[in-house]
Every structure is written in structure tokens, then in C-alpha cells.
PDB file of C-alpha atoms in Angstrom:
ATOM      1  CA  MET B 140       0.000   0.000   0.000  1.00 81.00           C
ATOM      2  CA  SER B 141       1.080   3.573  -0.490  1.00 78.00           C
ATOM      3  CA  ALA B 142       0.187   7.265  -0.239  1.00 78.00           C
ATOM      4  CA  ALA B 143      -2.475   8.031   2.389  1.00 81.00           C
ATOM      5  CA  SER B 144      -3.684   4.463   2.913  1.00 85.00           C
ATOM      6  CA  MET B 145      -3.186   2.947   6.351  1.00 84.00           C
ATOM      7  CA  ALA B 146      -3.592  -0.678   7.443  1.00 79.00           C
ATOM      8  CA  MET B 147      -5.515  -1.187  10.659  1.00 69.00           C
ATOM      9  CA  GLN B 148      -5.729  -4.486  12.511  1.00 57.00           C
ATOM     10  CA  ASP B 149      -8.860  -5.642  10.701  1.00 56.00           C
ATOM     11  CA  ARG B 150      -9.522  -3.111   7.944  1.00 68.00           C
ATOM     12  CA  VAL B 151      -7.814  -0.596   5.672  1.00 79.00           C
ATOM     13  CA  LEU B 152      -8.328   3.151   5.923  1.00 81.00           C
ATOM     14  CA  LEU B 153      -7.845   4.244   2.325  1.00 84.00           C
ATOM     15  CA  LEU B 154      -8.303   7.975   2.733  1.00 80.00           C
ATOM     16  CA  PRO B 155      -8.520  10.465   5.601  1.00 78.00           C
ATOM     17  CA  SER B 156     -11.050  13.286   5.598  1.00 73.00           C
ATOM     18  CA  VAL B 157      -8.700  15.533   3.648  1.00 76.00           C
ATOM     19  CA  ALA B 158      -9.152  16.749   0.084  1.00 74.00           C
ATOM     20  CA  ASP B 159      -6.690  16.013  -2.736  1.00 74.00           C
ATOM     21  CA  ARG B 160      -5.280  12.829  -1.267  1.00 78.00           C
ATOM     22  CA  ALA B 161      -4.459   9.613  -3.082  1.00 79.00           C
ATOM     23  CA  ALA B 162      -4.400   6.070  -1.725  1.00 83.00           C
ATOM     24  CA  PHE B 163      -3.281   2.739  -3.169  1.00 83.00           C
ATOM     25  CA  LEU B 164      -3.706  -0.850  -2.086  1.00 85.00           C
ATOM     26  CA  TRP B 165      -2.679  -3.755  -4.298  1.00 84.00           C
ATOM     27  CA  ASN B 166      -2.030  -7.484  -4.202  1.00 85.00           C
ATOM     28  CA  LYS B 167       1.287  -8.682  -5.663  1.00 81.00           C
ATOM     29  CA  LYS B 168       0.288 -12.339  -5.885  1.00 85.00           C
ATOM     30  CA  ALA B 169      -1.429 -13.367  -9.114  1.00 86.00           C
ATOM     31  CA  VAL B 170      -4.847 -15.059  -8.956  1.00 88.00           C
ATOM     32  CA  ALA B 171      -4.237 -18.645 -10.083  1.00 90.00           C
ATOM     33  CA  SER B 172      -7.896 -19.624 -10.562  1.00 93.00           C
ATOM     34  CA  THR B 173     -10.241 -18.731 -13.410  1.00 92.00           C
ATOM     35  CA  ASP B 174     -13.267 -19.221 -11.140  1.00 95.00           C
ATOM     36  CA  PHE B 175     -13.332 -16.783  -8.214  1.00 94.00           C
ATOM     37  CA  GLU B 176     -15.098 -13.857  -6.593  1.00 92.00           C
ATOM     38  CA  ILE B 177     -13.906 -10.730  -4.831  1.00 90.00           C
ATOM     39  CA  ILE B 178     -16.056  -8.903  -2.284  1.00 83.00           C
ATOM     40  CA  PHE B 179     -15.201  -5.526  -0.813  1.00 82.00           C
ATOM     41  CA  THR B 180     -17.150  -3.112   1.355  1.00 78.00           C
ATOM     42  CA  ILE B 181     -16.936   0.661   1.085  1.00 80.00           C
ATOM     43  CA  SER B 182     -17.929   2.809   4.016  1.00 74.00           C
ATOM     44  CA  GLY B 183     -17.378   6.496   4.538  1.00 72.00           C
ATOM     45  CA  ARG B 184     -18.785   9.797   3.377  1.00 68.00           C
ATOM     46  CA  LEU B 185     -18.229  12.105   0.445  1.00 64.00           C
ATOM     47  CA  PRO B 186     -17.150  15.566   1.675  1.00 60.00           C
ATOM     48  CA  ASP B 187     -20.450  17.201   0.672  1.00 60.00           C
ATOM     49  CA  SER B 188     -22.807  17.495  -2.279  1.00 59.00           C
ATOM     50  CA  THR B 189     -20.701  20.148  -4.069  1.00 62.00           C
ATOM     51  CA  GLN B 190     -17.286  18.461  -4.363  1.00 64.00           C
ATOM     52  CA  GLN B 191     -16.008  16.148  -7.078  1.00 69.00           C
ATOM     53  CA  ASP B 192     -12.778  14.780  -5.641  1.00 71.00           C
ATOM     54  CA  GLY B 193     -14.243  11.677  -3.975  1.00 80.00           C
ATOM     55  CA  ILE B 194     -13.252   8.977  -6.513  1.00 88.00           C
ATOM     56  CA  PHE B 195     -12.516   5.301  -5.961  1.00 89.00           C
ATOM     57  CA  ALA B 196     -11.426   2.589  -8.416  1.00 93.00           C
ATOM     58  CA  PHE B 197     -11.044  -1.189  -8.236  1.00 94.00           C
ATOM     59  CA  TRP B 198      -8.686  -2.847 -10.728  1.00 93.00           C
ATOM     60  CA  LEU B 199      -8.311  -6.471 -11.804  1.00 93.00           C
ATOM     61  CA  SER B 200      -5.466  -6.455 -14.295  1.00 90.00           C
ATOM     62  CA  LEU B 201      -2.910  -8.578 -16.116  1.00 86.00           C
ATOM     63  CA  ASP B 202      -0.359  -5.784 -15.652  1.00 85.00           C
ATOM     64  CA  ASP B 203       2.142  -5.929 -12.793  1.00 82.00           C
ATOM     65  CA  CYS B 204       2.136  -2.335 -11.561  1.00 79.00           C
ATOM     66  CA  ALA B 205       3.916  -3.266  -8.329  1.00 75.00           C
ATOM     67  CA  SER B 206       7.123  -4.046 -10.238  1.00 78.00           C
ATOM     68  CA  GLN B 207       6.745  -1.304 -12.868  1.00 77.00           C
ATOM     69  CA  TYR B 208       6.125   1.687 -10.611  1.00 74.00           C
ATOM     70  CA  ASP B 209       8.869   2.877  -8.259  1.00 74.00           C
ATOM     71  CA  GLU B 210       7.005   4.814  -5.590  1.00 70.00           C
ATOM     72  CA  LYS B 211      10.208   5.633  -3.673  1.00 70.00           C
ATOM     73  CA  ALA B 212      11.372   7.754  -6.581  1.00 67.00           C
ATOM     74  CA  ASP B 213       8.409  10.096  -5.973  1.00 60.00           C
ATOM     75  CA  PHE B 214       9.915  11.442  -2.789  1.00 58.00           C
ATOM     76  CA  SER B 215      13.320  12.502  -4.092  1.00 57.00           C
ATOM     77  CA  GLY B 216      13.337  16.298  -3.819  1.00 54.00           C
ATOM     78  CA  LYS B 217      10.077  16.853  -5.686  1.00 57.00           C
ATOM     79  CA  GLY B 218       8.382  19.026  -3.084  1.00 57.00           C
ATOM     80  CA  THR B 219       6.777  18.857   0.312  1.00 60.00           C
ATOM     81  CA  ASP B 220       3.053  18.607  -0.528  1.00 66.00           C
ATOM     82  CA  PHE B 221       2.368  14.901  -0.105  1.00 63.00           C
ATOM     83  CA  GLY B 222      -0.651  14.753  -2.431  1.00 65.00           C
ATOM     84  CA  GLN B 223       0.997  16.718  -5.223  1.00 72.00           C
ATOM     85  CA  VAL B 224       4.205  14.677  -5.021  1.00 74.00           C
ATOM     86  CA  VAL B 225       2.367  11.366  -5.347  1.00 73.00           C
ATOM     87  CA  GLN B 226       0.174  12.568  -8.201  1.00 74.00           C
ATOM     88  CA  ALA B 227       3.150  14.028 -10.077  1.00 78.00           C
ATOM     89  CA  GLY B 228       5.151  10.823  -9.669  1.00 77.00           C
ATOM     90  CA  LEU B 229       2.299   8.669 -10.934  1.00 79.00           C
ATOM     91  CA  LYS B 230       1.754  10.882 -13.963  1.00 81.00           C
ATOM     92  CA  GLU B 231       5.468  10.864 -14.776  1.00 81.00           C
ATOM     93  CA  ALA B 232       5.467   7.045 -14.683  1.00 81.00           C
ATOM     94  CA  GLY B 233       2.439   6.896 -16.992  1.00 86.00           C
ATOM     95  CA  TYR B 234      -0.143   6.066 -14.298  1.00 86.00           C
ATOM     96  CA  SER B 235      -2.379   8.988 -15.157  1.00 87.00           C
ATOM     97  CA  LEU B 236      -5.775   7.246 -14.943  1.00 90.00           C
ATOM     98  CA  LEU B 237      -6.625   6.938 -11.241  1.00 88.00           C
ATOM     99  CA  ALA B 238      -3.246   5.385 -10.424  1.00 84.00           C
ATOM    100  CA  ASN B 239      -3.261   3.120 -13.467  1.00 89.00           C
ATOM    101  CA  LYS B 240      -2.242   3.375 -17.093  1.00 92.00           C
ATOM    102  CA  PRO B 241      -4.883   4.415 -19.655  1.00 94.00           C
ATOM    103  CA  ASN B 242      -3.931   1.342 -21.730  1.00 94.00           C
ATOM    104  CA  PHE B 243      -4.136  -1.147 -18.859  1.00 92.00           C
ATOM    105  CA  LYS B 244      -5.234  -4.718 -19.617  1.00 93.00           C
ATOM    106  CA  GLY B 245      -8.100  -6.057 -17.577  1.00 94.00           C
ATOM    107  CA  PHE B 246     -11.219  -5.007 -15.719  1.00 96.00           C
ATOM    108  CA  ALA B 247     -11.979  -1.861 -13.738  1.00 96.00           C
ATOM    109  CA  LEU B 248     -14.779  -0.544 -11.556  1.00 96.00           C
ATOM    110  CA  ILE B 249     -14.726   3.227 -11.174  1.00 96.00           C
ATOM    111  CA  PHE B 250     -16.851   4.945  -8.536  1.00 94.00           C
ATOM    112  CA  LEU B 251     -17.431   8.638  -9.292  1.00 93.00           C
ATOM    113  CA  PRO B 252     -19.388  11.503  -7.700  1.00 89.00           C
ATOM    114  CA  PHE B 253     -20.426  12.879 -11.126  1.00 92.00           C
ATOM    115  CA  ASP B 254     -21.901  11.670 -14.409  1.00 92.00           C
ATOM    116  CA  ALA B 255     -20.778  12.112 -18.035  1.00 92.00           C
ATOM    117  CA  GLN B 256     -22.090  15.704 -18.037  1.00 92.00           C
ATOM    118  CA  LYS B 257     -20.063  16.470 -14.854  1.00 90.00           C
ATOM    119  CA  LYS B 258     -23.282  16.843 -12.908  1.00 91.00           C
ATOM    120  CA  LEU B 259     -23.092  15.782  -9.275  1.00 88.00           C
ATOM    121  CA  ARG B 260     -24.642  12.342  -9.460  1.00 89.00           C
ATOM    122  CA  GLN B 261     -22.926   9.296  -7.994  1.00 90.00           C
ATOM    123  CA  THR B 262     -21.988   6.955 -10.816  1.00 94.00           C
ATOM    124  CA  ILE B 263     -20.350   3.532 -11.246  1.00 95.00           C
ATOM    125  CA  ALA B 264     -18.654   2.407 -14.458  1.00 96.00           C
ATOM    126  CA  SER B 265     -17.428  -1.108 -15.260  1.00 96.00           C
ATOM    127  CA  ILE B 266     -14.825  -1.386 -18.019  1.00 96.00           C
ATOM    128  CA  TYR B 267     -13.066  -4.311 -19.687  1.00 94.00           C
ATOM    129  CA  THR B 268     -10.223  -3.559 -22.079  1.00 94.00           C
ATOM    130  CA  ASP B 269      -7.470  -5.454 -23.895  1.00 94.00           C
ATOM    131  CA  GLY B 270      -5.100  -2.510 -23.593  1.00 92.00           C
ATOM    132  CA  VAL B 271      -4.864  -1.786 -27.327  1.00 95.00           C
ATOM    133  CA  LYS B 272      -6.840   1.465 -27.265  1.00 95.00           C
ATOM    134  CA  PRO B 273      -6.091   3.733 -24.269  1.00 95.00           C
ATOM    135  CA  LEU B 274      -8.988   5.041 -22.239  1.00 95.00           C
ATOM    136  CA  PRO B 275      -9.580   8.823 -22.247  1.00 93.00           C
ATOM    137  CA  SER B 276      -7.718  10.785 -19.606  1.00 85.00           C
ATOM    138  CA  ALA B 277     -10.815  12.797 -18.628  1.00 90.00           C
ATOM    139  CA  LEU B 278     -13.043  10.662 -16.414  1.00 92.00           C
ATOM    140  CA  GLU B 279     -16.272  12.084 -17.841  1.00 93.00           C
ATOM    141  CA  LYS B 280     -15.050  10.891 -21.262  1.00 94.00           C
ATOM    142  CA  VAL B 281     -14.390   7.429 -19.816  1.00 94.00           C
ATOM    143  CA  LEU B 282     -18.093   7.269 -18.973  1.00 95.00           C
ATOM    144  CA  GLU B 283     -18.883   7.900 -22.650  1.00 95.00           C
ATOM    145  CA  ASP B 284     -16.461   5.234 -23.902  1.00 95.00           C
ATOM    146  CA  SER B 285     -18.102   2.333 -25.761  1.00 94.00           C
ATOM    147  CA  ARG B 286     -16.329  -0.181 -23.498  1.00 95.00           C
ATOM    148  CA  ALA B 287     -17.927   1.225 -20.333  1.00 95.00           C
ATOM    149  CA  SER B 288     -21.155   0.035 -18.736  1.00 95.00           C
ATOM    150  CA  VAL B 289     -22.470   2.886 -16.598  1.00 96.00           C
ATOM    151  CA  VAL B 290     -25.116   3.102 -13.875  1.00 94.00           C
ATOM    152  CA  THR B 291     -26.049   5.975 -11.580  1.00 91.00           C
ATOM    153  CA  SER B 292     -26.187   4.650  -8.043  1.00 86.00           C
ATOM    154  CA  ASN B 293     -25.219   6.073  -4.657  1.00 82.00           C
ATOM    155  CA  TRP B 294     -22.150   4.269  -3.356  1.00 85.00           C
ATOM    156  CA  LEU B 295     -21.401   6.689  -0.482  1.00 78.00           C
ATOM    157  CA  PRO B 296     -23.750   8.950   1.488  1.00 63.00           C
ATOM    158  CA  THR B 297     -23.639  12.723   1.076  1.00 57.00           C
ATOM    159  CA  GLY B 298     -25.947  13.664   3.945  1.00 55.00           C
ATOM    160  CA  PRO B 299     -26.100  12.951   7.664  1.00 52.00           C
ATOM    161  CA  LYS B 300     -27.571   9.458   7.255  1.00 55.00           C
ATOM    162  CA  ALA B 301     -25.272   6.472   7.612  1.00 52.00           C
ATOM    163  CA  SER B 302     -24.750   4.172   4.678  1.00 62.00           C
ATOM    164  CA  MET B 303     -22.358   1.690   3.076  1.00 69.00           C
ATOM    165  CA  SER B 304     -22.171  -0.535   0.016  1.00 77.00           C
ATOM    166  CA  SER B 305     -20.801  -4.015  -0.579  1.00 80.00           C
ATOM    167  CA  THR B 306     -19.628  -4.936  -4.083  1.00 89.00           C
ATOM    168  CA  GLN B 307     -19.131  -8.447  -5.462  1.00 89.00           C
ATOM    169  CA  VAL B 308     -17.056  -9.151  -8.577  1.00 94.00           C
ATOM    170  CA  ARG B 309     -17.704 -12.680  -9.840  1.00 94.00           C
ATOM    171  CA  VAL B 310     -15.308 -14.098 -12.471  1.00 95.00           C
ATOM    172  CA  SER B 311     -16.334 -17.332 -14.216  1.00 95.00           C
ATOM    173  CA  PRO B 312     -14.208 -19.848 -16.166  1.00 95.00           C
ATOM    174  CA  ASP B 313     -15.766 -18.720 -19.457  1.00 94.00           C
ATOM    175  CA  GLY B 314     -14.279 -15.264 -18.922  1.00 90.00           C
ATOM    176  CA  SER B 315     -17.522 -13.518 -18.013  1.00 93.00           C
ATOM    177  CA  ILE B 316     -17.562 -11.024 -15.149  1.00 94.00           C
ATOM    178  CA  VAL B 317     -20.703 -10.164 -13.174  1.00 94.00           C
ATOM    179  CA  VAL B 318     -20.785  -7.240 -10.756  1.00 93.00           C
ATOM    180  CA  SER B 319     -23.413  -6.781  -8.062  1.00 90.00           C
ATOM    181  CA  LYS B 320     -23.768  -4.127  -5.360  1.00 86.00           C
ATOM    182  CA  ARG B 321     -25.668  -4.268  -2.115  1.00 77.00           C
ATOM    183  CA  ASP B 322     -26.696  -1.047  -0.405  1.00 71.00           C
ATOM    184  CA  LEU B 323     -27.219  -0.693   3.294  1.00 64.00           C
ATOM    185  CA  GLY B 324     -28.736   2.423   4.712  1.00 60.00           C
ATOM    186  CA  VAL B 325     -31.522   3.627   6.952  1.00 56.00           C
ATOM    187  CA  ALA B 326     -34.160   2.321   4.540  1.00 56.00           C
ATOM    188  CA  HIS B 327     -32.575  -1.141   4.238  1.00 62.00           C
ATOM    189  CA  ILE B 328     -31.440  -2.048   7.731  1.00 73.00           C
ATOM    190  CA  PRO B 329     -34.643  -2.466   9.826  1.00 71.00           C
ATOM    191  CA  GLY B 330     -35.468  -6.156  10.190  1.00 75.00           C
ATOM    192  CA  SER B 331     -32.023  -7.301   9.023  1.00 80.00           C
ATOM    193  CA  LEU B 332     -30.048 -10.076  10.715  1.00 84.00           C
ATOM    194  CA  TRP B 333     -26.317  -9.713  11.455  1.00 86.00           C
ATOM    195  CA  SER B 334     -23.543 -12.012  12.621  1.00 87.00           C
ATOM    196  CA  TRP B 335     -21.455 -10.468  15.401  1.00 90.00           C
ATOM    197  CA  ALA B 336     -17.743 -11.204  14.915  1.00 85.00           C
ATOM    198  CA  PRO B 337     -15.930  -9.139  17.591  1.00 84.00           C
ATOM    199  CA  ASP B 338     -12.449  -9.970  16.239  1.00 79.00           C
ATOM    200  CA  GLY B 339     -13.469  -9.713  12.568  1.00 75.00           C
ATOM    201  CA  ASN B 340     -13.357 -13.498  12.125  1.00 78.00           C
ATOM    202  CA  GLU B 341     -15.089 -15.755  14.672  1.00 85.00           C
ATOM    203  CA  VAL B 342     -18.856 -15.259  14.915  1.00 87.00           C
ATOM    204  CA  LYS B 343     -20.136 -15.196  18.507  1.00 88.00           C
ATOM    205  CA  GLY B 344     -23.833 -14.904  17.733  1.00 89.00           C
ATOM    206  CA  THR B 345     -26.490 -13.162  15.669  1.00 90.00           C
ATOM    207  CA  PHE B 346     -28.829 -10.261  16.293  1.00 91.00           C
ATOM    208  CA  VAL B 347     -31.791  -8.679  14.520  1.00 90.00           C
ATOM    209  CA  LEU B 348     -32.274  -4.935  14.183  1.00 88.00           C
ATOM    210  CA  GLN B 349     -35.993  -4.374  14.698  1.00 87.00           C
ATOM    211  CA  PRO B 350     -37.847  -1.548  12.876  1.00 85.00           C
ATOM    212  CA  ASP B 351     -38.815   0.052  16.217  1.00 88.00           C
ATOM    213  CA  GLY B 352     -35.142   0.658  17.123  1.00 89.00           C
ATOM    214  CA  THR B 353     -34.831  -2.307  19.460  1.00 92.00           C
ATOM    215  CA  LEU B 354     -32.339  -5.135  19.089  1.00 91.00           C
ATOM    216  CA  SER B 355     -32.943  -8.873  19.557  1.00 91.00           C
ATOM    217  CA  TRP B 356     -29.868 -10.915  20.530  1.00 91.00           C
ATOM    218  CA  LYS B 357     -30.254 -14.646  19.779  1.00 84.00           C
ATOM    219  CA  GLU B 358     -33.505 -15.698  21.484  1.00 80.00           C
ATOM    220  CA  HIS B 359     -33.689 -12.590  23.713  1.00 86.00           C
ATOM    221  CA  LEU B 360     -36.319 -10.252  22.258  1.00 87.00           C
ATOM    222  CA  LYS B 361     -35.817  -6.510  22.694  1.00 88.00           C
ATOM    223  CA  SER B 362     -32.560  -7.032  24.551  1.00 91.00           C
ATOM    224  CA  GLY B 363     -31.115  -3.702  23.422  1.00 92.00           C
ATOM    225  CA  ASN B 364     -31.379  -0.672  21.143  1.00 93.00           C
ATOM    226  CA  TRP B 365     -29.622   0.439  17.968  1.00 92.00           C
ATOM    227  CA  ASN B 366     -29.002   3.441  15.731  1.00 88.00           C
ATOM    228  CA  LEU B 367     -26.846   4.008  12.659  1.00 82.00           C
ATOM    229  CA  LEU B 368     -23.762   6.225  12.657  1.00 79.00           C
ATOM    230  CA  PRO B 369     -22.010   7.839   9.653  1.00 67.00           C
ATOM    231  CA  GLY B 370     -19.614   5.674   7.680  1.00 63.00           C
ATOM    232  CA  GLY B 371     -21.410   2.334   7.966  1.00 67.00           C
ATOM    233  CA  LYS B 372     -21.125   2.158  11.754  1.00 80.00           C
ATOM    234  CA  LEU B 373     -23.722   0.834  14.179  1.00 86.00           C
ATOM    235  CA  ASN B 374     -24.224   2.013  17.738  1.00 91.00           C
ATOM    236  CA  ILE B 375     -25.925  -0.585  19.939  1.00 93.00           C
ATOM    237  CA  THR B 376     -26.815  -0.962  23.586  1.00 93.00           C
ATOM    238  CA  LEU B 377     -27.009  -4.630  24.554  1.00 90.00           C
ATOM    239  CA  PHE B 378     -27.863  -5.668  28.121  1.00 84.00           C
ATOM    240  CA  GLU B 379     -26.943  -2.112  29.253  1.00 86.00           C
ATOM    241  CA  ALA B 380     -23.478  -2.272  27.626  1.00 91.00           C
ATOM    242  CA  ASN B 381     -22.630   0.039  24.714  1.00 94.00           C
ATOM    243  CA  PHE B 382     -20.765  -1.021  21.542  1.00 93.00           C
ATOM    244  CA  ILE B 383     -19.744   0.562  18.236  1.00 91.00           C
ATOM    245  CA  LEU B 384     -19.774  -1.964  15.396  1.00 90.00           C
ATOM    246  CA  ARG B 385     -18.635  -1.751  11.781  1.00 83.00           C
ATOM    247  CA  LEU B 386     -20.924  -3.438   9.262  1.00 77.00           C
ATOM    248  CA  GLU B 387     -19.188  -5.620   6.660  1.00 73.00           C
ATOM    249  CA  GLY B 388     -21.199  -7.764   4.266  1.00 64.00           C
ATOM    250  CA  SER B 389     -23.398  -9.737   6.700  1.00 71.00           C
ATOM    251  CA  ARG B 390     -21.068  -9.323   9.696  1.00 79.00           C
ATOM    252  CA  ALA B 391     -20.720  -6.736  12.432  1.00 85.00           C
ATOM    253  CA  VAL B 392     -17.150  -6.215  13.685  1.00 85.00           C
ATOM    254  CA  GLN B 393     -16.563  -4.651  17.098  1.00 88.00           C
ATOM    255  CA  GLU B 394     -14.646  -1.364  17.068  1.00 86.00           C
ATOM    256  CA  LEU B 395     -15.399   0.024  20.530  1.00 89.00           C
ATOM    257  CA  PRO B 396     -14.661  -0.971  23.166  1.00 88.00           C
ATOM    258  CA  ASP B 397     -11.492  -2.299  21.599  1.00 77.00           C
ATOM    259  CA  PHE B 398     -11.500  -6.092  21.345  1.00 65.00           C
ATOM    260  CA  PRO B 399      -8.369  -7.680  22.922  1.00 61.00           C
ATOM    261  CA  THR B 400      -7.334  -9.614  19.799  1.00 52.00           C
ATOM    262  CA  ARG B 401      -8.089  -9.148  16.129  1.00 46.00           C
ATOM    263  CA  ALA B 402      -8.110 -11.549  13.219  1.00 41.00           C
ATOM    264  CA  LYS B 403      -4.689 -11.445  11.547  1.00 40.00           C
ATOM    265  CA  GLY B 404      -4.348 -10.545   7.883  1.00 35.00           C
ATOM    266  CA  LEU B 405      -6.596  -8.599   5.545  1.00 32.00           C
ATOM    267  CA  ALA B 406      -9.351 -10.055   3.404  1.00 31.00           C
TER     268      ALA B 406
END
């Protein structure tokens, strides 16, 4: 990982709440199978409804950027502004399209806060390319490219309500790729069942978030209360004890109070 990204014990903080920052997280080991799926959860908030710098991309590529891009060379007397130094180094190395090359080979999901007309409307584009024809450098032009499949869908909240989204990329042996996205927000969560994994791995039990704001733990009805927090977090009171949980897929991972041990490694 590089730039502003930071590995926590059981998650990765890609970006802080600071404008004009870049973050990178990649896997150096090639996927050996032709039949696999990748699931990742995005939680957080766009700065507000007037800014356009909240952009996120997921890449699945045949290119080995980890060996081609020398990130250490970016910090050799090129300035003191961290964001500008990283962006300048990437552009100089040819990685001018959201930390990748415009002629990359593979599949990309790009999450944008604007549409092809640069209007503020959260948008997701899926792109598959053989690398022969470079993609446009302007992201709004990428949305108009014939290789892009584009949908307008909120992938991060812009208001005070909490929300998150979980994305699944399914790759089949015939080469087809299917993308699905699950939203979780105030309108989706009442009545939902969650597995509580305090350490991010081992499930200790399940609970149901009732529409009336109460929480049912296992067979104990109305054993607590719940409310959503910004960034895909859940505040619950269970048997008079308070917890802050992070929602991931169908699991709830304990953030506060801090759990003594965490699952090792990152999914």
C-alpha cells in the first residue's frame, strides 16, 4: 500500500477526511484460478454534495504495476506537498488514470461523484479492455467510452444518514464477469439479521435490528437498542453495555470498546 492508505488491525483506511489525497492498495500475488469472486465493502462519506474529488477505483489487471512503478522515486526532492508529489510521480510514470495506465489490460470498476455531463450524481462504471486502445484521460469521457457500462447509483452517502455498500465481482471460467452491489442504509437495515464477529473473524452470535429501534440478541427479544452512525457504523446498547460496530457484508465487527485480539491478515 502507499500514499495516504493505512492498514488497521482488521480493515484498511484508504483515505482520511482531507481533500486532494491519493491512496493505493494492491495485491502482488497473481490469482491462479479462473473461477473466483472478490467482495469488498466501502464505508465512509463524500465531503459534501458540491465536491467532485471523492473517486474510488477497483482494478483487476494482467499488468504488474507493483514491479513497474517505483514509488520511492516520488519522494526525491520533488516538493513537500504529499498529495501533489504522489500525483506528479504517478503521472510521470504513466499512471495517469486513477493510479493506473490508460492502456491497462483487464477489468476496472470506477466509482465517481459525477456523471458524463459532470453533474453531481454518484456513478459507477465497469470497463473491460485489452489494452490496445487507451482510455480517455478525462473521467467524464471514460463514462462515454463504448467499453464502459455505466449506472447511476449512490455508493457513499452525502448527507447525515449512515450508509455503506458491498460490491461483489464474480469471475467465471468462461471469462464472463458479473458485478453486483448491495446497499445498506436507513431504509434497508430495519429487520435485518447480522452475525457479530468481535475480532473480525469468529462469529459469537447473531442479532436482529428491529424496525422500532430495538435489538434482539439470539432468542432474547428486545434485549437492546440500535441506531446508525455515519460511515457504515452501528451504535448498539445490549444488556446495558454500549458497543460501536462496523458493518461488513453480513457481519458486524466490534470497534469500541477495543477487542483484545483481532483476526490477523486482511481479506
